[in-house]
PDB file of C-alpha atoms and ligand atoms in Angstrom:
ATOM      1  CA  UNK A 587       7.811 -67.190  47.011  1.00  0.00           C
ATOM      2  CA  UNK A 588       6.844 -63.558  47.381  1.00  0.00           C
ATOM      3  CA  UNK A 589       7.190 -60.578  45.053  1.00  0.00           C
ATOM      4  CA  UNK A 590       8.460 -57.077  45.818  1.00  0.00           C
ATOM      5  CA  UNK A 591       6.398 -54.996  43.363  1.00  0.00           C
ATOM      6  CA  UNK A 592       8.505 -51.860  43.726  1.00  0.00           C
ATOM      7  CA  UNK A 593      12.289 -52.191  43.960  1.00  0.00           C
ATOM      8  CA  UNK A 594      14.649 -49.776  42.214  1.00  0.00           C
ATOM      9  CA  UNK A 595      17.322 -52.409  41.746  1.00  0.00           C
ATOM     10  CA  UNK A 596      18.945 -50.226  39.080  1.00  0.00           C
ATOM     11  CA  UNK A 597      19.724 -47.416  41.496  1.00  0.00           C
ATOM     12  CA  UNK A 598      20.563 -49.009  44.818  1.00  0.00           C
ATOM     13  CA  UNK A 599      23.782 -47.044  45.085  1.00  0.00           C
ATOM     14  CA  UNK A 600      23.237 -43.376  45.942  1.00  0.00           C
ATOM     15  CA  UNK A 601      23.564 -41.067  42.907  1.00  0.00           C
ATOM     16  CA  UNK A 602      26.094 -39.077  44.910  1.00  0.00           C
ATOM     17  CA  UNK A 603      28.330 -42.099  45.325  1.00  0.00           C
ATOM     18  CA  UNK A 604      31.148 -42.178  42.776  1.00  0.00           C
ATOM     19  CA  UNK A 605      30.585 -45.963  42.660  1.00  0.00           C
ATOM     20  CA  UNK A 606      27.121 -45.483  41.153  1.00  0.00           C
ATOM     21  CA  UNK A 607      28.627 -44.401  37.860  1.00  0.00           C
ATOM     22  CA  UNK A 608      31.556 -46.778  37.845  1.00  0.00           C
ATOM     23  CA  UNK A 609      31.646 -49.907  35.727  1.00  0.00           C
ATOM     24  CA  UNK A 610      29.533 -52.709  37.090  1.00  0.00           C
ATOM     25  CA  UNK A 611      29.243 -51.630  40.742  1.00  0.00           C
ATOM     26  CA  UNK A 612      25.511 -50.939  40.305  1.00  0.00           C
ATOM     27  CA  UNK A 613      25.032 -54.412  38.800  1.00  0.00           C
ATOM     28  CA  UNK A 614      27.041 -56.207  41.478  1.00  0.00           C
ATOM     29  CA  UNK A 615      25.070 -54.403  44.181  1.00  0.00           C
ATOM     30  CA  UNK A 616      21.770 -55.421  42.545  1.00  0.00           C
ATOM     31  CA  UNK A 617      22.866 -59.067  42.404  1.00  0.00           C
ATOM     32  CA  UNK A 618      23.981 -59.011  46.053  1.00  0.00           C
ATOM     33  CA  UNK A 619      20.644 -57.540  47.164  1.00  0.00           C
ATOM     34  CA  UNK A 620      18.631 -59.975  44.991  1.00  0.00           C
ATOM     35  CA  UNK A 621      20.469 -62.927  46.487  1.00  0.00           C
ATOM     36  CA  UNK A 622      19.836 -61.751  50.040  1.00  0.00           C
ATOM     37  CA  UNK A 623      16.143 -61.250  49.243  1.00  0.00           C
ATOM     38  CA  UNK A 624      15.830 -64.707  47.690  1.00  0.00           C
ATOM     39  CA  UNK A 625      17.162 -66.092  50.968  1.00  0.00           C
ATOM     40  CA  UNK A 626      14.190 -64.454  52.705  1.00  0.00           C
ATOM     41  CA  UNK A 627      11.656 -65.936  50.269  1.00  0.00           C
ATOM     42  CA  UNK A 628      11.364 -62.731  48.225  1.00  0.00           C
ATOM     43  CA  UNK A 629      12.217 -63.935  44.741  1.00  0.00           C
ATOM     44  CA  UNK A 630      10.125 -61.811  42.387  1.00  0.00           C
ATOM     45  CA  UNK A 631      10.876 -58.167  41.588  1.00  0.00           C
ATOM     46  CA  UNK A 632       9.389 -55.297  39.626  1.00  0.00           C
ATOM     47  CA  UNK A 633      11.744 -52.432  38.754  1.00  0.00           C
ATOM     48  CA  UNK A 634       9.870 -49.214  37.969  1.00  0.00           C
ATOM     49  CA  UNK A 635      11.404 -46.423  35.945  1.00  0.00           C
ATOM     50  CA  UNK A 636      12.010 -42.980  37.364  1.00  0.00           C
ATOM     51  CA  UNK A 637      14.069 -41.448  34.595  1.00  0.00           C
ATOM     52  CA  UNK A 638      14.673 -42.176  30.955  1.00  0.00           C
ATOM     53  CA  UNK A 639      18.371 -42.598  31.694  1.00  0.00           C
ATOM     54  CA  UNK A 640      18.838 -46.272  32.596  1.00  0.00           C
ATOM     55  CA  UNK A 641      16.571 -48.604  30.598  1.00  0.00           C
ATOM     56  CA  UNK A 642      19.556 -50.801  29.846  1.00  0.00           C
ATOM     57  CA  UNK A 643      20.359 -51.248  33.511  1.00  0.00           C
ATOM     58  CA  UNK A 644      16.874 -52.570  34.209  1.00  0.00           C
ATOM     59  CA  UNK A 645      16.998 -54.966  31.270  1.00  0.00           C
ATOM     60  CA  UNK A 646      20.414 -56.210  32.295  1.00  0.00           C
ATOM     61  CA  UNK A 647      19.326 -56.895  35.882  1.00  0.00           C
ATOM     62  CA  UNK A 648      16.124 -58.593  34.716  1.00  0.00           C
ATOM     63  CA  UNK A 649      17.997 -60.809  32.278  1.00  0.00           C
ATOM     64  CA  UNK A 650      20.258 -61.981  35.095  1.00  0.00           C
ATOM     65  CA  UNK A 651      17.443 -62.482  37.634  1.00  0.00           C
ATOM     66  CA  UNK A 652      14.577 -64.980  37.479  1.00  0.00           C
ATOM     67  CA  UNK A 653      11.096 -63.482  37.967  1.00  0.00           C
ATOM     68  CA  UNK A 654      12.275 -59.926  37.376  1.00  0.00           C
ATOM     69  CA  UNK A 655      10.094 -57.446  35.500  1.00  0.00           C
ATOM     70  CA  UNK A 656      10.351 -53.803  34.579  1.00  0.00           C
ATOM     71  CA  UNK A 657       8.021 -50.857  34.127  1.00  0.00           C
ATOM     72  CA  UNK A 658       8.618 -47.736  32.033  1.00  0.00           C
ATOM     73  CA  UNK A 659       7.590 -44.183  32.782  1.00  0.00           C
ATOM     74  CA  UNK A 660       8.704 -40.754  33.822  1.00  0.00           C
ATOM     75  CA  UNK A 661       8.572 -40.003  37.560  1.00  0.00           C
ATOM     76  CA  UNK A 662       7.070 -36.613  38.528  1.00  0.00           C
ATOM     77  CA  UNK A 663      10.444 -35.376  39.802  1.00  0.00           C
ATOM     78  CA  UNK A 664      11.817 -35.892  36.293  1.00  0.00           C
ATOM     79  CA  UNK A 665       8.837 -34.375  34.436  1.00  0.00           C
ATOM     80  CA  UNK A 666      11.186 -31.790  32.954  1.00  0.00           C
ATOM     81  CA  UNK A 667      12.858 -34.573  30.936  1.00  0.00           C
ATOM     82  CA  UNK A 668       9.623 -35.094  28.979  1.00  0.00           C
ATOM     83  CA  UNK A 669       9.895 -34.363  25.295  1.00  0.00           C
ATOM     84  CA  UNK A 670       7.240 -34.301  22.590  1.00  0.00           C
ATOM     85  CA  UNK A 671       8.426 -37.805  21.674  1.00  0.00           C
ATOM     86  CA  UNK A 672       7.892 -39.253  25.180  1.00  0.00           C
ATOM     87  CA  UNK A 673       4.992 -41.513  24.165  1.00  0.00           C
ATOM     88  CA  UNK A 674       6.815 -42.861  21.122  1.00  0.00           C
ATOM     89  CA  UNK A 675       9.908 -43.553  23.204  1.00  0.00           C
ATOM     90  CA  UNK A 676       7.930 -45.409  25.884  1.00  0.00           C
ATOM     91  CA  UNK A 677       5.929 -47.315  23.296  1.00  0.00           C
ATOM     92  CA  UNK A 678       9.105 -48.402  21.543  1.00  0.00           C
ATOM     93  CA  UNK A 679      10.345 -49.926  24.786  1.00  0.00           C
ATOM     94  CA  UNK A 680       7.072 -51.748  25.355  1.00  0.00           C
ATOM     95  CA  UNK A 681       7.119 -53.195  21.846  1.00  0.00           C
ATOM     96  CA  UNK A 682      10.777 -53.631  21.008  1.00  0.00           C
ATOM     97  CA  UNK A 683      12.918 -54.149  24.111  1.00  0.00           C
ATOM     98  CA  UNK A 684      13.930 -57.726  24.795  1.00  0.00           C
ATOM     99  CA  UNK A 685      12.791 -57.347  28.420  1.00  0.00           C
ATOM    100  CA  UNK A 686       9.293 -56.029  27.877  1.00  0.00           C
ATOM    101  CA  UNK A 687       7.826 -53.627  30.424  1.00  0.00           C
ATOM    102  CA  UNK A 688       4.700 -54.917  32.175  1.00  0.00           C
ATOM    103  CA  UNK A 689       3.379 -51.513  33.302  1.00  0.00           C
ATOM    104  CA  UNK A 690       3.660 -47.759  32.855  1.00  0.00           C
ATOM    105  CA  UNK A 691       5.296 -46.306  35.948  1.00  0.00           C
ATOM    106  CA  UNK A 692       6.104 -44.819  38.109  1.00  0.00           C
ATOM    107  CA  UNK A 693       4.033 -41.795  37.144  1.00  0.00           C
ATOM    108  CA  UNK A 694       2.025 -39.272  39.139  1.00  0.00           C
ATOM    109  CA  UNK A 695       2.047 -35.987  40.993  1.00  0.00           C
ATOM    110  CA  UNK A 696       4.294 -34.925  43.864  1.00  0.00           C
ATOM    111  CA  UNK A 697       3.818 -31.639  45.731  1.00  0.00           C
ATOM    112  CA  UNK A 698       7.480 -31.470  46.701  1.00  0.00           C
ATOM    113  CA  UNK A 699       7.935 -30.011  43.213  1.00  0.00           C
ATOM    114  CA  UNK A 700       5.959 -27.582  41.042  1.00  0.00           C
ATOM    115  CA  UNK A 701       2.826 -29.421  39.873  1.00  0.00           C
ATOM    116  CA  UNK A 702       2.507 -27.277  36.726  1.00  0.00           C
ATOM    117  CA  UNK A 703       4.880 -29.221  34.470  1.00  0.00           C
ATOM    118  CA  UNK A 704       3.947 -32.561  36.112  1.00  0.00           C
ATOM    119  CA  UNK A 705       0.241 -32.549  35.181  1.00  0.00           C
ATOM    120  CA  UNK A 706       0.523 -32.788  31.380  1.00  0.00           C
ATOM    121  CA  UNK A 707       3.297 -35.410  31.617  1.00  0.00           C
ATOM    122  CA  UNK A 708       1.170 -37.501  34.008  1.00  0.00           C
ATOM    123  CA  UNK A 709      -1.933 -37.246  31.786  1.00  0.00           C
ATOM    124  CA  UNK A 710      -0.019 -38.149  28.653  1.00  0.00           C
ATOM    125  CA  UNK A 711       1.338 -41.277  30.335  1.00  0.00           C
ATOM    126  CA  UNK A 712      -2.123 -42.222  31.649  1.00  0.00           C
ATOM    127  CA  UNK A 713      -3.418 -41.922  28.076  1.00  0.00           C
ATOM    128  CA  UNK A 714      -0.571 -44.088  26.809  1.00  0.00           C
ATOM    129  CA  UNK A 715      -1.299 -46.781  29.436  1.00  0.00           C
ATOM    130  CA  UNK A 716      -4.918 -46.775  28.274  1.00  0.00           C
ATOM    131  CA  UNK A 717      -3.896 -47.021  24.619  1.00  0.00           C
ATOM    132  CA  UNK A 718      -1.489 -49.897  25.314  1.00  0.00           C
ATOM    133  CA  UNK A 719      -3.848 -51.514  27.864  1.00  0.00           C
ATOM    134  CA  UNK A 720      -1.126 -51.632  30.525  1.00  0.00           C
ATOM    135  CA  UNK A 721      -1.544 -51.164  34.292  1.00  0.00           C
ATOM    136  CA  UNK A 722      -0.078 -48.038  35.912  1.00  0.00           C
ATOM    137  CA  UNK A 723       2.181 -47.657  38.948  1.00  0.00           C
ATOM    138  CA  UNK A 724       1.171 -44.371  40.580  1.00  0.00           C
ATOM    139  CA  UNK A 725       3.389 -42.124  42.690  1.00  0.00           C
ATOM    140  CA  UNK A 726       1.237 -39.651  44.633  1.00  0.00           C
ATOM    141  CA  UNK A 727       2.781 -37.493  47.345  1.00  0.00           C
ATOM    142  CA  UNK A 728       0.573 -34.874  49.036  1.00  0.00           C
ATOM    143  CA  UNK A 729      -1.373 -34.508  45.787  1.00  0.00           C
ATOM    144  CA  UNK A 730      -4.307 -36.923  46.150  1.00  0.00           C
ATOM    145  CA  UNK A 731      -6.926 -34.211  45.497  1.00  0.00           C
ATOM    146  CA  UNK A 732      -5.112 -33.156  42.324  1.00  0.00           C
ATOM    147  CA  UNK A 733      -4.841 -36.761  41.090  1.00  0.00           C
ATOM    148  CA  UNK A 734      -8.532 -37.363  41.821  1.00  0.00           C
ATOM    149  CA  UNK A 735      -9.400 -34.207  39.839  1.00  0.00           C
ATOM    150  CA  UNK A 736      -7.523 -35.614  36.824  1.00  0.00           C
ATOM    151  CA  UNK A 737      -9.260 -38.996  37.179  1.00  0.00           C
ATOM    152  CA  UNK A 738     -12.654 -37.224  37.324  1.00  0.00           C
ATOM    153  CA  UNK A 739     -11.858 -35.299  34.161  1.00  0.00           C
ATOM    154  CA  UNK A 740     -10.110 -37.982  32.083  1.00  0.00           C
ATOM    155  CA  UNK A 741     -11.516 -41.118  33.717  1.00  0.00           C
ATOM    156  CA  UNK A 742      -9.528 -43.291  36.151  1.00  0.00           C
ATOM    157  CA  UNK A 743      -6.899 -45.765  34.950  1.00  0.00           C
ATOM    158  CA  UNK A 744      -8.340 -49.158  34.076  1.00  0.00           C
ATOM    159  CA  UNK A 745      -5.846 -51.027  36.265  1.00  0.00           C
ATOM    160  CA  UNK A 746      -3.120 -49.915  38.627  1.00  0.00           C
ATOM    161  CA  UNK A 747      -1.618 -49.491  42.054  1.00  0.00           C
ATOM    162  CA  UNK A 748      -0.913 -46.440  44.209  1.00  0.00           C
ATOM    163  CA  UNK A 749       2.621 -47.265  45.293  1.00  0.00           C
ATOM    164  CA  UNK A 750       3.974 -46.402  48.758  1.00  0.00           C
ATOM    165  CA  UNK A 751       0.528 -45.126  49.691  1.00  0.00           C
ATOM    166  CA  UNK A 752       0.801 -42.282  52.202  1.00  0.00           C
ATOM    167  CA  UNK A 753      -2.739 -40.886  52.339  1.00  0.00           C
ATOM    168  CA  UNK A 754      -5.728 -41.058  54.652  1.00  0.00           C
ATOM    169  CA  UNK A 755      -8.518 -43.577  55.259  1.00  0.00           C
ATOM    170  CA  UNK A 756     -10.827 -41.608  52.928  1.00  0.00           C
ATOM    171  CA  UNK A 757      -8.235 -41.368  50.168  1.00  0.00           C
ATOM    172  CA  UNK A 758      -7.586 -45.116  50.410  1.00  0.00           C
ATOM    173  CA  UNK A 759     -11.339 -45.734  50.174  1.00  0.00           C
ATOM    174  CA  UNK A 760     -11.541 -43.623  47.009  1.00  0.00           C
ATOM    175  CA  UNK A 761      -8.728 -45.510  45.232  1.00  0.00           C
ATOM    176  CA  UNK A 762     -10.153 -48.874  46.305  1.00  0.00           C
ATOM    177  CA  UNK A 763     -13.587 -47.845  45.023  1.00  0.00           C
ATOM    178  CA  UNK A 764     -12.258 -47.068  41.553  1.00  0.00           C
ATOM    179  CA  UNK A 765     -10.574 -50.472  41.494  1.00  0.00           C
ATOM    180  CA  UNK A 766      -6.946 -49.588  42.195  1.00  0.00           C
ATOM    181  CA  UNK A 767      -4.645 -51.443  44.566  1.00  0.00           C
ATOM    182  CA  UNK A 768      -2.875 -49.700  47.449  1.00  0.00           C
ATOM    183  CA  UNK A 769       0.691 -50.679  48.233  1.00  0.00           C
ATOM    184  CA  UNK A 770       2.296 -50.052  51.625  1.00  0.00           C
ATOM    185  CA  UNK A 771       6.007 -49.516  52.120  1.00  0.00           C
ATOM    186  CA  UNK A 772       8.442 -48.826  54.967  1.00  0.00           C
ATOM    187  CA  UNK A 773       6.683 -45.608  55.992  1.00  0.00           C
ATOM    188  CA  UNK A 774       3.940 -47.663  57.661  1.00  0.00           C
ATOM    189  CA  UNK A 775       6.446 -49.078  60.163  1.00  0.00           C
ATOM    190  CA  UNK A 776       6.927 -45.699  61.895  1.00  0.00           C
ATOM    191  CA  UNK A 777       4.726 -45.410  65.027  1.00  0.00           C
ATOM    192  CA  UNK A 778       4.367 -41.659  64.468  1.00  0.00           C
ATOM    193  CA  UNK A 779       2.790 -42.225  61.029  1.00  0.00           C
ATOM    194  CA  UNK A 780      -0.649 -42.314  62.651  1.00  0.00           C
ATOM    195  CA  UNK A 781      -2.775 -41.257  59.671  1.00  0.00           C
ATOM    196  CA  UNK A 782      -1.093 -43.822  57.403  1.00  0.00           C
ATOM    197  CA  UNK A 783      -1.352 -46.594  60.010  1.00  0.00           C
ATOM    198  CA  UNK A 784      -5.098 -45.956  60.326  1.00  0.00           C
ATOM    199  CA  UNK A 785      -5.372 -46.189  56.542  1.00  0.00           C
ATOM    200  CA  UNK A 786      -3.313 -49.414  56.555  1.00  0.00           C
ATOM    201  CA  UNK A 787      -5.933 -51.010  58.788  1.00  0.00           C
ATOM    202  CA  UNK A 788      -8.831 -49.704  56.662  1.00  0.00           C
ATOM    203  CA  UNK A 789      -7.578 -50.786  53.203  1.00  0.00           C
ATOM    204  CA  UNK A 790      -9.802 -53.649  52.003  1.00  0.00           C
ATOM    205  CA  UNK A 791      -7.887 -56.950  52.061  1.00  0.00           C
ATOM    206  CA  UNK A 792      -8.587 -57.510  48.364  1.00  0.00           C
ATOM    207  CA  UNK A 793      -6.827 -54.213  47.430  1.00  0.00           C
ATOM    208  CA  UNK A 794      -3.702 -54.418  49.608  1.00  0.00           C
ATOM    209  CA  UNK A 795      -0.106 -54.919  48.447  1.00  0.00           C
ATOM    210  CA  UNK A 796       3.238 -54.710  50.264  1.00  0.00           C
ATOM    211  CA  UNK A 797       6.406 -53.287  48.653  1.00  0.00           C
ATOM    212  CA  UNK A 798       9.772 -51.908  49.731  1.00  0.00           C
ATOM    213  CA  UNK A 799      10.469 -49.007  47.306  1.00  0.00           C
ATOM    214  CA  UNK A 800      14.142 -49.924  47.785  1.00  0.00           C
ATOM    215  CA  UNK A 801      16.503 -48.206  48.321  1.00  0.00           C
ATOM    216  CA  UNK A 802      14.003 -45.578  49.575  1.00  0.00           C
ATOM    217  CA  UNK A 803      11.631 -45.711  52.555  1.00  0.00           C
ATOM    218  CA  UNK A 804      13.759 -47.790  54.929  1.00  0.00           C
ATOM    219  CA  UNK A 805      11.738 -49.269  57.791  1.00  0.00           C
ATOM    220  CA  UNK A 806      11.734 -47.669  61.236  1.00  0.00           C
ATOM    221  CA  UNK A 807      14.410 -49.965  62.651  1.00  0.00           C
ATOM    222  CA  UNK A 808      16.990 -49.108  59.925  1.00  0.00           C
ATOM    223  CA  UNK A 809      16.244 -45.447  59.295  1.00  0.00           C
ATOM    224  CA  UNK A 810      19.670 -44.516  57.990  1.00  0.00           C
ATOM    225  CA  UNK A 811      20.341 -47.511  55.759  1.00  0.00           C
ATOM    226  CA  UNK A 812      19.273 -48.098  52.183  1.00  0.00           C
ATOM    227  CA  UNK A 813      16.127 -50.214  52.055  1.00  0.00           C
ATOM    228  CA  UNK A 814      16.274 -53.576  50.299  1.00  0.00           C
ATOM    229  CA  UNK A 815      13.722 -56.164  49.104  1.00  0.00           C
ATOM    230  CA  UNK A 816      14.685 -58.422  52.017  1.00  0.00           C
ATOM    231  CA  UNK A 817      12.742 -55.977  54.211  1.00  0.00           C
ATOM    232  CA  UNK A 818       9.484 -56.930  52.446  1.00  0.00           C
ATOM    233  CA  UNK A 819       8.880 -59.651  55.018  1.00  0.00           C
ATOM    234  CA  UNK A 820       9.362 -57.265  57.943  1.00  0.00           C
ATOM    235  CA  UNK A 821       7.194 -54.525  56.450  1.00  0.00           C
ATOM    236  CA  UNK A 822       4.491 -57.160  55.912  1.00  0.00           C
ATOM    237  CA  UNK A 823       4.925 -58.257  59.543  1.00  0.00           C
ATOM    238  CA  UNK A 824       4.357 -54.675  60.716  1.00  0.00           C
ATOM    239  CA  UNK A 825       1.225 -54.393  58.542  1.00  0.00           C
ATOM    240  CA  UNK A 826       0.012 -57.794  59.747  1.00  0.00           C
ATOM    241  CA  UNK A 827       0.356 -56.680  63.377  1.00  0.00           C
ATOM    242  CA  UNK A 828      -1.654 -53.507  62.681  1.00  0.00           C
ATOM    243  CA  UNK A 829      -4.388 -55.498  60.927  1.00  0.00           C
ATOM    244  CA  UNK A 830      -4.325 -58.425  63.375  1.00  0.00           C
ATOM    245  CA  UNK A 831      -3.497 -60.852  60.563  1.00  0.00           C
ATOM    246  CA  UNK A 832      -0.763 -63.413  59.901  1.00  0.00           C
ATOM    247  CA  UNK A 833       2.350 -62.126  58.101  1.00  0.00           C
ATOM    248  CA  UNK A 834       2.285 -65.054  55.707  1.00  0.00           C
ATOM    249  CA  UNK A 835      -1.342 -64.374  54.765  1.00  0.00           C
ATOM    250  CA  UNK A 836      -0.546 -60.693  54.043  1.00  0.00           C
ATOM    251  CA  UNK A 837       2.432 -61.658  51.854  1.00  0.00           C
ATOM    252  CA  UNK A 838       0.606 -64.467  50.029  1.00  0.00           C
ATOM    253  CA  UNK A 839      -2.334 -62.221  49.246  1.00  0.00           C
ATOM    254  CA  UNK A 840      -0.075 -59.333  48.176  1.00  0.00           C
ATOM    255  CA  UNK A 841       1.786 -61.650  45.796  1.00  0.00           C
ATOM    256  CA  UNK A 842      -1.492 -62.963  44.342  1.00  0.00           C
ATOM    257  CA  UNK A 843      -2.636 -59.373  43.738  1.00  0.00           C
ATOM    258  CA  UNK A 844       0.680 -58.478  42.065  1.00  0.00           C
ATOM    259  CA  UNK A 845       0.396 -61.485  39.731  1.00  0.00           C
ATOM    260  CA  UNK A 846      -3.188 -60.569  38.871  1.00  0.00           C
ATOM    261  CA  UNK A 847      -2.562 -56.854  38.281  1.00  0.00           C
ATOM    262  CA  UNK A 848       0.574 -57.232  36.194  1.00  0.00           C
ATOM    263  CA  UNK A 849      -0.552 -60.471  34.513  1.00  0.00           C
ATOM    264  CA  UNK A 850       2.524 -62.380  35.687  1.00  0.00           C
ATOM    265  CA  UNK A 851       2.762 -66.160  35.344  1.00  0.00           C
ATOM    266  CA  UNK A 852       0.907 -67.949  38.139  1.00  0.00           C
ATOM    267  CA  UNK A 853       3.777 -70.421  38.521  1.00  0.00           C
ATOM    268  CA  UNK A 854       7.148 -68.772  39.042  1.00  0.00           C
ATOM    269  CA  UNK A 855      10.529 -70.386  39.137  1.00  0.00           C
TER     270      UNK A 855
HETATM  271 ZN1   ZN B 341       9.657 -45.736  43.367  1.00  0.00          ZN
END
């Protein structure tokens, strides 16, 4: 069995869809997508947080799904939601929720929005991950230099992954050198993503993970449809072709890395 380390199963329905707020539609959609993925051999899932709004959704999905785990954190696009009590709120979830988060994430910097308010929120969550000794799931979009500057000042995270990596060969080398994993998503399947595809080949095998980032980052052959964890196998196949490896080897290794990083049980149901 393989694991999708980044699937937003709690928000598969578009926010704009009236269904997304109605009753159990979000839950039914998650169960449908999980079942389809299991049929493809993808039967482990990590649901990262983006906003503080839906912790109950994640717990509910994880309770109903074997091998499902959650992470907590505030995504850079929601940095404005941060309050002075952010750390206490996150820590309470780690210690008290029945479905305990296994990581802090996704957190980071994203140049599509003003970096000013994002920096302190990112650093506070990095500090919290250090204090709780949890791995981090990093979201970095066009802000690798800024993230590196923070790591140089505060020290890099002890353990973590740069999710949906979109940087260059040199940026990948930096993250690998400081001991982080690099996770590739649907973006790598686009032939025009030349810089990323060069990086995908250069990432050391012992640092590489594959994810979907569902429902975001649909692969090149389904550009207008929501992504789903079933696509993990096909994204891995695209990466395997680039690296001249076997798809199964890429997926097996990715799953081993996910278990090691997030300290998941070696044997899964
Ligand atoms: Zn994400």
